[in-house]
Short mmCIF file of C-alpha atoms in Angstrom, two decimals:
data_model
loop_
_atom_site.label_atom_id
_atom_site.label_comp_id
_atom_site.label_asym_id
_atom_site.label_seq_id
_atom_site.Cartn_x
_atom_site.Cartn_y
_atom_site.Cartn_z
CA UNK A 175 -108.44 79.71 101.43
CA UNK A 176 -105.55 77.80 102.95
CA UNK A 177 -102.78 79.34 104.98
CA UNK A 178 -100.27 78.06 102.42
CA UNK A 179 -101.73 80.37 99.87
CA UNK A 180 -99.94 83.28 101.40
CA UNK A 181 -96.66 81.55 100.54
CA UNK A 182 -97.81 80.76 97.04
CA UNK A 183 -95.22 81.20 94.31
CA UNK A 184 -96.70 82.76 91.14
CA UNK A 185 -97.22 80.14 88.44
CA UNK A 186 -94.56 80.21 85.77
CA UNK A 187 -96.32 82.34 83.16
CA UNK A 188 -94.79 80.42 80.24
CA UNK A 189 -96.84 77.29 81.06
CA UNK A 190 -100.11 79.04 81.98
CA UNK A 191 -101.36 79.59 78.39
CA UNK A 192 -100.73 75.93 77.57
CA UNK A 193 -102.67 74.77 80.66
CA UNK A 194 -105.55 77.15 79.83
CA UNK A 195 -105.66 75.91 76.24
CA UNK A 196 -105.88 72.33 77.46
CA UNK A 197 -108.77 73.09 79.82
CA UNK A 198 -110.68 74.91 77.06
CA UNK A 199 -110.06 71.94 74.75
CA UNK A 200 -111.36 69.51 77.37
CA UNK A 201 -114.49 71.59 77.91
CA UNK A 202 -115.13 71.46 74.17
CA UNK A 203 -114.45 67.72 74.09
CA UNK A 204 -116.97 67.09 76.90
CA UNK A 205 -119.48 69.23 75.04
CA UNK A 206 -118.98 66.93 72.05
CA UNK A 207 -119.66 63.86 74.21
CA UNK A 208 -122.86 65.51 75.43
CA UNK A 209 -124.04 65.88 71.84
CA UNK A 210 -123.19 62.21 71.17
CA UNK A 211 -125.43 61.17 74.07
CA UNK A 212 -128.20 63.59 73.07
CA UNK A 213 -128.17 62.19 69.52
CA UNK A 214 -128.23 58.58 70.82
CA UNK A 215 -124.91 57.73 69.22
CA UNK A 216 -123.36 54.37 70.01
CA UNK A 217 -122.47 54.15 73.72
CA UNK A 218 -119.09 52.53 72.99
CA UNK A 219 -118.11 55.53 70.85
CA UNK A 220 -119.19 57.90 73.64
CA UNK A 221 -117.12 55.93 76.18
CA UNK A 222 -114.04 56.10 73.97
CA UNK A 223 -114.40 59.89 73.94
CA UNK A 224 -114.80 60.19 77.72
CA UNK A 225 -111.69 58.03 78.16
CA UNK A 226 -109.82 60.48 75.91
CA UNK A 227 -111.10 63.43 77.97
CA UNK A 228 -109.90 61.79 81.19
CA UNK A 229 -106.47 61.10 79.73
CA UNK A 230 -106.22 64.74 78.58
CA UNK A 231 -107.20 65.95 82.07
CA UNK A 232 -104.52 63.67 83.57
CA UNK A 233 -101.93 65.18 81.23
CA UNK A 234 -103.00 68.66 82.34
CA UNK A 235 -102.79 67.63 86.00
CA UNK A 236 -99.21 66.43 85.40
CA UNK A 237 -98.35 69.90 84.08
CA UNK A 238 -99.95 71.69 87.07
CA UNK A 239 -98.24 69.31 89.50
CA UNK A 240 -94.88 69.83 87.81
CA UNK A 241 -95.25 73.60 88.27
CA UNK A 242 -96.23 73.08 91.88
CA UNK A 243 -93.23 70.87 92.61
CA UNK A 244 -90.72 73.16 90.90
CA UNK A 245 -92.22 76.30 92.45
CA UNK A 246 -94.16 76.13 95.72
CA UNK A 247 -92.60 72.88 96.99
CA UNK A 248 -88.98 73.87 96.43
CA UNK A 249 -89.53 77.37 97.86
CA UNK A 250 -91.54 76.09 100.82
CA UNK A 251 -88.86 73.59 101.81
CA UNK A 252 -86.10 76.18 101.45
CA UNK A 253 -88.11 78.45 103.75
CA UNK A 254 -88.36 75.69 106.37
CA UNK A 255 -92.04 74.89 105.81
CA UNK A 256 -91.33 71.27 104.78
CA UNK A 257 -93.93 69.72 107.10
CA UNK A 258 -96.77 71.77 105.59
CA UNK A 259 -95.56 71.37 101.99
CA UNK A 260 -94.88 67.61 102.19
CA UNK A 261 -98.10 66.99 104.15
CA UNK A 262 -100.03 68.70 101.38
CA UNK A 263 -98.30 66.57 98.70
CA UNK A 264 -99.20 63.38 100.57
CA UNK A 265 -102.84 64.51 100.86
CA UNK A 266 -102.89 65.24 97.11
CA UNK A 267 -101.45 61.81 96.33
CA UNK A 268 -104.17 60.13 98.37
CA UNK A 269 -106.87 62.25 96.75
CA UNK A 270 -105.55 61.46 93.25
CA UNK A 271 -105.81 57.73 93.94
CA UNK A 272 -109.34 58.47 95.33
CA UNK B 297 -119.74 54.59 62.01
CA UNK B 298 -119.13 51.04 63.13
CA UNK B 299 -121.02 48.10 61.79
CA UNK B 300 -122.24 47.36 65.31
CA UNK B 301 -124.16 50.58 65.28
CA UNK B 302 -126.80 49.02 63.08
CA UNK B 303 -127.49 46.57 65.89
CA UNK B 304 -127.48 49.30 68.49
CA UNK B 305 -130.13 49.06 71.18
CA UNK B 306 -131.64 52.48 71.99
CA UNK B 307 -130.31 53.80 75.30
CA UNK B 308 -132.74 53.36 78.16
CA UNK B 309 -134.39 56.77 78.15
CA UNK B 310 -134.78 56.82 81.93
CA UNK B 311 -131.00 57.11 82.46
CA UNK B 312 -130.28 59.54 79.62
CA UNK B 313 -131.31 62.76 81.44
CA UNK B 314 -129.13 61.81 84.41
CA UNK B 315 -126.11 61.18 82.16
CA UNK B 316 -126.69 64.48 80.33
CA UNK B 317 -126.96 66.38 83.63
CA UNK B 318 -123.68 64.90 84.76
CA UNK B 319 -121.87 65.93 81.58
CA UNK B 320 -123.23 69.48 81.83
CA UNK B 321 -122.13 69.59 85.47
CA UNK B 322 -118.62 68.42 84.52
CA UNK B 323 -118.35 71.05 81.78
CA UNK B 324 -119.26 73.71 84.36
CA UNK B 325 -116.78 72.26 86.84
CA UNK B 326 -113.95 72.39 84.27
CA UNK B 327 -114.92 75.96 83.47
CA UNK B 328 -114.49 76.74 87.17
CA UNK B 329 -111.00 75.18 87.15
CA UNK B 330 -110.13 77.36 84.15
CA UNK B 331 -111.08 80.48 86.12
CA UNK B 332 -108.96 79.27 89.06
CA UNK B 333 -105.92 79.01 86.78
CA UNK B 334 -106.65 82.35 85.10
CA UNK B 335 -106.88 84.05 88.50
CA UNK B 336 -103.61 82.40 89.67
CA UNK B 337 -105.31 80.58 92.51
CA UNK B 338 -103.26 78.03 94.48
CA UNK B 339 -102.26 75.11 92.22
CA UNK B 340 -103.07 72.53 94.91
CA UNK B 341 -106.65 73.80 95.06
CA UNK B 342 -106.90 73.62 91.25
CA UNK B 343 -105.58 70.03 91.29
CA UNK B 344 -108.15 69.00 93.91
CA UNK B 345 -110.86 70.28 91.57
CA UNK B 346 -109.53 68.46 88.50
CA UNK B 347 -109.37 65.24 90.56
CA UNK B 348 -113.04 65.76 91.43
CA UNK B 349 -113.89 66.29 87.74
CA UNK B 350 -112.11 63.07 86.79
CA UNK B 351 -113.93 61.12 89.49
CA UNK B 352 -117.26 62.53 88.27
CA UNK B 353 -116.43 61.54 84.69
CA UNK B 354 -115.55 58.02 85.88
CA UNK B 355 -118.93 57.78 87.65
CA UNK B 356 -120.64 58.85 84.43
CA UNK B 357 -118.65 56.28 82.44
CA UNK B 358 -119.84 53.58 84.84
CA UNK B 359 -123.44 54.57 84.08
CA UNK B 360 -122.89 54.51 80.31
CA UNK B 361 -121.10 51.15 80.54
CA UNK B 362 -123.89 49.70 82.68
CA UNK B 363 -126.42 50.69 80.01
CA UNK B 364 -124.22 49.19 77.32
CA UNK B 365 -123.85 45.88 79.17
CA UNK B 366 -127.55 45.55 79.96
CA UNK B 367 -128.60 46.62 76.47
CA UNK B 368 -126.28 46.13 73.51
CA UNK B 369 -124.17 43.35 75.03
CA UNK B 370 -127.06 41.15 76.14
CA UNK B 371 -128.94 41.65 72.84
CA UNK B 372 -125.82 41.13 70.75
CA UNK B 373 -124.98 37.84 72.44
CA UNK B 374 -128.57 36.59 72.16
CA UNK B 375 -128.43 37.39 68.43
CA UNK B 376 -125.24 35.33 68.06
CA UNK B 377 -122.86 38.27 67.62
CA UNK B 378 -120.84 37.39 70.72
CA UNK B 379 -117.45 37.62 69.03
CA UNK B 380 -118.05 41.23 67.94
CA UNK B 381 -119.66 42.30 71.22
CA UNK B 382 -117.05 40.70 73.50
CA UNK B 383 -114.16 41.85 71.30
CA UNK B 384 -115.45 45.40 71.62
CA UNK B 385 -115.67 45.10 75.43
CA UNK B 386 -112.08 43.86 75.60
CA UNK B 387 -110.92 46.79 73.43
CA UNK B 388 -112.80 49.20 75.72
CA UNK B 389 -111.20 47.67 78.80
CA UNK B 390 -107.73 48.13 77.32
CA UNK B 391 -108.52 51.70 76.31
CA UNK B 392 -109.84 52.55 79.78
CA UNK B 393 -106.59 51.36 81.37
CA UNK B 394 -104.82 53.36 78.61
CA UNK C 257 -119.07 29.81 97.00
CA UNK C 258 -121.47 31.79 94.86
CA UNK C 259 -124.48 30.30 93.16
CA UNK C 260 -122.97 31.30 89.81
CA UNK C 261 -120.18 28.86 90.37
CA UNK C 262 -122.46 26.00 89.51
CA UNK C 263 -122.80 27.49 86.04
CA UNK C 264 -119.10 28.08 85.75
CA UNK C 265 -117.58 27.30 82.37
CA UNK C 266 -114.17 25.59 82.65
CA UNK C 267 -111.33 28.02 81.93
CA UNK C 268 -109.85 27.61 78.49
CA UNK C 269 -106.90 25.35 79.27
CA UNK C 270 -104.68 26.98 76.63
CA UNK C 271 -104.50 30.26 78.59
CA UNK C 272 -104.17 28.76 82.08
CA UNK C 273 -100.42 28.00 81.94
CA UNK C 274 -99.71 31.54 80.76
CA UNK C 275 -101.76 33.04 83.62
CA UNK C 276 -100.03 30.77 86.16
CA UNK C 277 -96.60 31.73 84.81
CA UNK C 278 -97.44 35.38 85.19
CA UNK C 279 -98.57 34.97 88.80
CA UNK C 280 -95.39 33.05 89.67
CA UNK C 281 -93.33 35.78 87.99
CA UNK C 282 -95.13 38.48 90.00
CA UNK C 283 -94.54 36.61 93.26
CA UNK C 284 -90.83 36.49 92.42
CA UNK C 285 -90.83 40.16 91.48
CA UNK C 286 -92.44 41.14 94.82
CA UNK C 287 -89.88 39.01 96.59
CA UNK C 288 -87.18 41.04 94.82
CA UNK C 289 -88.77 44.29 96.03
CA UNK C 290 -88.76 42.92 99.56
CA UNK C 291 -85.01 42.33 99.34
CA UNK C 292 -84.51 45.88 98.02
CA UNK C 293 -86.30 47.27 101.10
CA UNK C 294 -84.44 44.93 103.46
CA UNK C 295 -81.10 46.04 101.98
CA UNK C 296 -82.08 49.76 102.25
CA UNK C 297 -81.82 50.29 98.50
CA UNK C 298 -82.96 53.65 97.10
CA UNK C 299 -86.72 54.07 97.65
CA UNK C 300 -87.26 55.45 94.14
CA UNK C 301 -85.80 52.26 92.65
CA UNK C 302 -88.08 50.16 94.90
CA UNK C 303 -91.13 52.21 93.80
CA UNK C 304 -90.27 51.69 90.12
CA UNK C 305 -90.30 47.95 90.76
CA UNK C 306 -93.65 47.96 92.58
CA UNK C 307 -95.15 49.98 89.69
CA UNK C 308 -93.89 47.28 87.32
CA UNK C 309 -95.46 44.56 89.50
CA UNK C 310 -98.81 46.38 89.48
CA UNK C 311 -98.72 46.76 85.71
CA UNK C 312 -97.96 43.05 85.34
CA UNK C 313 -100.88 42.16 87.65
CA UNK C 314 -103.17 44.41 85.57
CA UNK C 315 -102.07 42.61 82.41
CA UNK C 316 -102.85 39.28 84.08
CA UNK C 317 -106.26 40.57 85.18
CA UNK C 318 -107.03 41.53 81.59
CA UNK C 319 -106.32 37.93 80.55
CA UNK C 320 -108.55 36.47 83.29
CA UNK C 321 -111.34 38.94 82.46
CA UNK C 322 -111.08 38.11 78.75
CA UNK C 323 -111.55 34.43 79.56
CA UNK C 324 -114.49 35.26 81.79
CA UNK C 325 -116.20 37.37 79.11
CA UNK C 326 -115.69 34.83 76.33
CA UNK C 327 -116.69 31.91 78.56
CA UNK C 328 -118.97 32.43 81.55
CA UNK C 329 -120.58 35.67 80.33
CA UNK C 330 -121.51 34.45 76.86
CA UNK C 331 -122.78 31.12 78.18
CA UNK C 332 -124.69 32.74 81.05
CA UNK C 333 -126.51 35.15 78.75
CA UNK C 334 -127.35 32.40 76.27
CA UNK C 335 -128.84 30.41 79.17
CA UNK C 336 -131.02 33.37 80.18
CA UNK C 337 -129.05 34.33 83.31
CA UNK C 338 -128.20 37.80 81.99
CA UNK C 339 -129.26 39.66 85.14
CA UNK C 340 -126.88 37.65 87.33
CA UNK C 341 -124.00 37.71 84.83
CA UNK C 342 -124.25 41.43 84.01
CA UNK C 343 -124.78 42.39 87.67
CA UNK C 344 -121.58 40.56 88.53
CA UNK C 345 -119.66 42.38 85.77
CA UNK C 346 -120.89 45.76 87.06
CA UNK C 347 -119.82 44.82 90.60
CA UNK C 348 -116.39 43.82 89.29
CA UNK C 349 -116.03 47.10 87.41
CA UNK C 350 -116.79 49.07 90.57
CA UNK C 351 -114.37 46.96 92.60
CA UNK C 352 -111.60 47.41 90.01
CA UNK C 353 -111.95 51.20 90.22
CA UNK C 354 -111.95 50.77 94.02
CA UNK D 49 -77.04 52.68 90.47
CA UNK D 50 -78.09 56.31 90.18
CA UNK D 51 -75.94 59.21 91.26
CA UNK D 52 -78.69 60.22 93.66
CA UNK D 53 -78.12 57.09 95.64
CA UNK D 54 -75.00 58.57 97.15
CA UNK D 55 -77.17 61.27 98.70
CA UNK D 56 -79.71 58.75 99.88
CA UNK D 57 -81.14 59.34 103.33
CA UNK D 58 -81.55 56.10 105.31
CA UNK D 59 -85.17 54.96 105.43
CA UNK D 60 -86.86 55.77 108.73
CA UNK D 61 -86.44 52.46 110.53
CA UNK D 62 -89.78 52.74 112.32
CA UNK D 63 -91.71 52.27 109.05
CA UNK D 64 -89.49 49.58 107.51
CA UNK D 65 -90.95 46.59 109.42
CA UNK D 66 -94.48 47.64 108.45
CA UNK D 67 -93.51 47.93 104.75
CA UNK D 68 -91.76 44.53 104.87
CA UNK D 69 -94.79 42.92 106.51
CA UNK D 70 -97.03 44.30 103.79
CA UNK D 71 -94.82 42.94 100.99
CA UNK D 72 -94.72 39.51 102.62
CA UNK D 73 -98.51 39.59 102.99
CA UNK D 74 -98.92 40.50 99.30
CA UNK D 75 -96.61 37.66 98.23
CA UNK D 76 -98.78 35.27 100.24
CA UNK D 77 -101.96 36.76 98.78
CA UNK D 78 -100.67 36.30 95.22
CA UNK D 79 -99.75 32.74 96.09
CA UNK D 80 -103.37 32.22 97.14
CA UNK D 81 -104.60 33.56 93.80
CA UNK D 82 -102.27 31.14 92.02
CA UNK D 83 -103.88 28.24 93.89
CA UNK D 84 -107.35 29.56 92.94
CA UNK D 85 -106.39 29.47 89.26
CA UNK D 86 -104.71 26.05 89.56
CA UNK D 87 -107.87 24.65 91.20
CA UNK D 88 -110.10 26.20 88.49
CA UNK D 89 -112.00 28.34 90.98
CA UNK D 90 -114.48 30.88 89.63
CA UNK D 91 -112.61 33.57 87.63
CA UNK D 92 -114.65 36.40 89.18
CA UNK D 93 -113.49 35.32 92.66
CA UNK D 94 -109.87 35.22 91.43
CA UNK D 95 -110.22 38.73 89.96
CA UNK D 96 -111.60 40.09 93.22
CA UNK D 97 -108.47 38.79 94.96
CA UNK D 98 -106.06 40.28 92.42
CA UNK D 99 -107.84 43.66 92.80
CA UNK D 100 -107.29 43.39 96.56
CA UNK D 101 -103.59 42.62 96.00
CA UNK D 102 -103.21 45.66 93.75
CA UNK D 103 -104.90 47.91 96.28
CA UNK D 104 -102.58 46.59 99.01
CA UNK D 105 -99.54 47.25 96.81
CA UNK D 106 -100.79 50.80 96.19
CA UNK D 107 -101.12 51.35 99.94
CA UNK D 108 -97.54 50.12 100.39
CA UNK D 109 -96.34 52.43 97.61
CA UNK D 110 -97.96 55.37 99.40
CA UNK D 111 -95.94 54.50 102.50
CA UNK D 112 -92.66 54.24 100.58
CA UNK D 113 -93.38 57.50 98.74
CA UNK D 114 -94.20 59.27 102.00
CA UNK D 115 -90.83 58.20 103.41
CA UNK D 116 -89.11 59.37 100.25
CA UNK D 117 -90.78 62.80 100.35
CA UNK D 118 -90.09 63.38 104.03
CA UNK D 119 -86.51 62.10 103.80
CA UNK D 120 -84.63 62.23 100.48
CA UNK D 121 -86.71 65.00 98.88
CA UNK D 122 -86.53 67.43 101.80
CA UNK D 123 -82.82 66.78 102.34
CA UNK D 124 -82.02 66.98 98.63
CA UNK D 125 -83.73 70.34 98.24
CA UNK D 126 -82.06 71.75 101.35
CA UNK D 127 -78.71 70.68 99.86
CA UNK D 128 -79.48 72.53 96.61
CA UNK D 129 -80.13 69.43 94.49
CA UNK D 130 -83.74 70.45 93.71
CA UNK D 131 -83.46 69.90 89.96
CA UNK D 132 -82.38 66.27 90.39
CA UNK D 133 -84.86 65.53 93.20
CA UNK D 134 -87.87 67.17 91.53
CA UNK D 135 -87.01 65.70 88.13
CA UNK D 136 -86.98 62.26 89.70
CA UNK D 137 -90.40 62.86 91.33
CA UNK D 138 -91.88 63.91 87.99
CA UNK D 139 -90.46 60.79 86.32
CA UNK D 140 -91.99 58.65 89.10
CA UNK D 141 -95.38 60.32 88.68
CA UNK D 142 -95.36 59.58 84.96
CA UNK D 143 -94.28 55.98 85.58
CA UNK D 144 -97.04 55.49 88.18
CA UNK D 145 -99.69 56.58 85.68
CA UNK D 146 -97.94 54.26 83.19
#
């Protein structure tokens, strides 16, 4: 997709299973919220669950970002591609804050 | 579960299908992120997708909260249960901000 | 300014001094960050301070909102102005999340 | 304060006046909110102003972070201090999300 992909450093395989487990857990959690809404459970209880899902996604994002910083960012800067790598980080930061 | 549930106002049925569609969409979106990680796609692209999922969940939360305010909160206060209803809103607000 | 202002319930005077103290503290804190930037102190240390200011402002907002919910919102709904009062809360919620 | 400070890259002087102007503006804005509270203005109007202050502080943080990434982070990694520099970024990220 992007030109940076060609320079992509393989994700540290030790963290990948943990990240995948977290995504699967979040999918299951969202599925549970769907059932709460279907069964007309109390909206406040449903909201508390969606807040928990969002927090869990944020935790997962922190793990992916950490990998990215330690891998692609460090390698990219050492290879002299700092403008591309830092520009991408700044775009991400803006996207994260909406 | 909570004592407030007995006073629960049924969710406006016109919004329920929309909320359910959004949850199903978010589950599918998360599933797509999982495949991105499994296939070692670029971490920045995966992060952009999880940010989009979080924003979509926040939009859904706004819809659920709107229902809650217009339904349970208004009814609860008119029935004289303002302390319980407002206390619950304040707890939610704190939870949302973590 | 707004038509709701005419229905405004006076802020509970017991919380007002605490809110004012917090604002004054935050002004002083921001002033400290300004000096850090002027003196070319380490940007990471400056960022940690602005994060602390933002958290303190959020805490203050929670106090103001709590007053608003317990005062204006409860009174407004009991007086039959629920559409105006709830609409305003929903607008605030959207503004808070940007 | 920190050992990293010795390696600190001077802040790009072209952005410094803009950052300082923004802090001064935010101090003045907070001062305006304080007067709103002192004069018992409508709490919803005060909240809208504190939200605006927070957004302005976030914009300023983005500018400081951008400087940090383009300066200290790039230089630190090129000098082989990637563990310290990346560790610090991860700590900042966690702090920012509270």
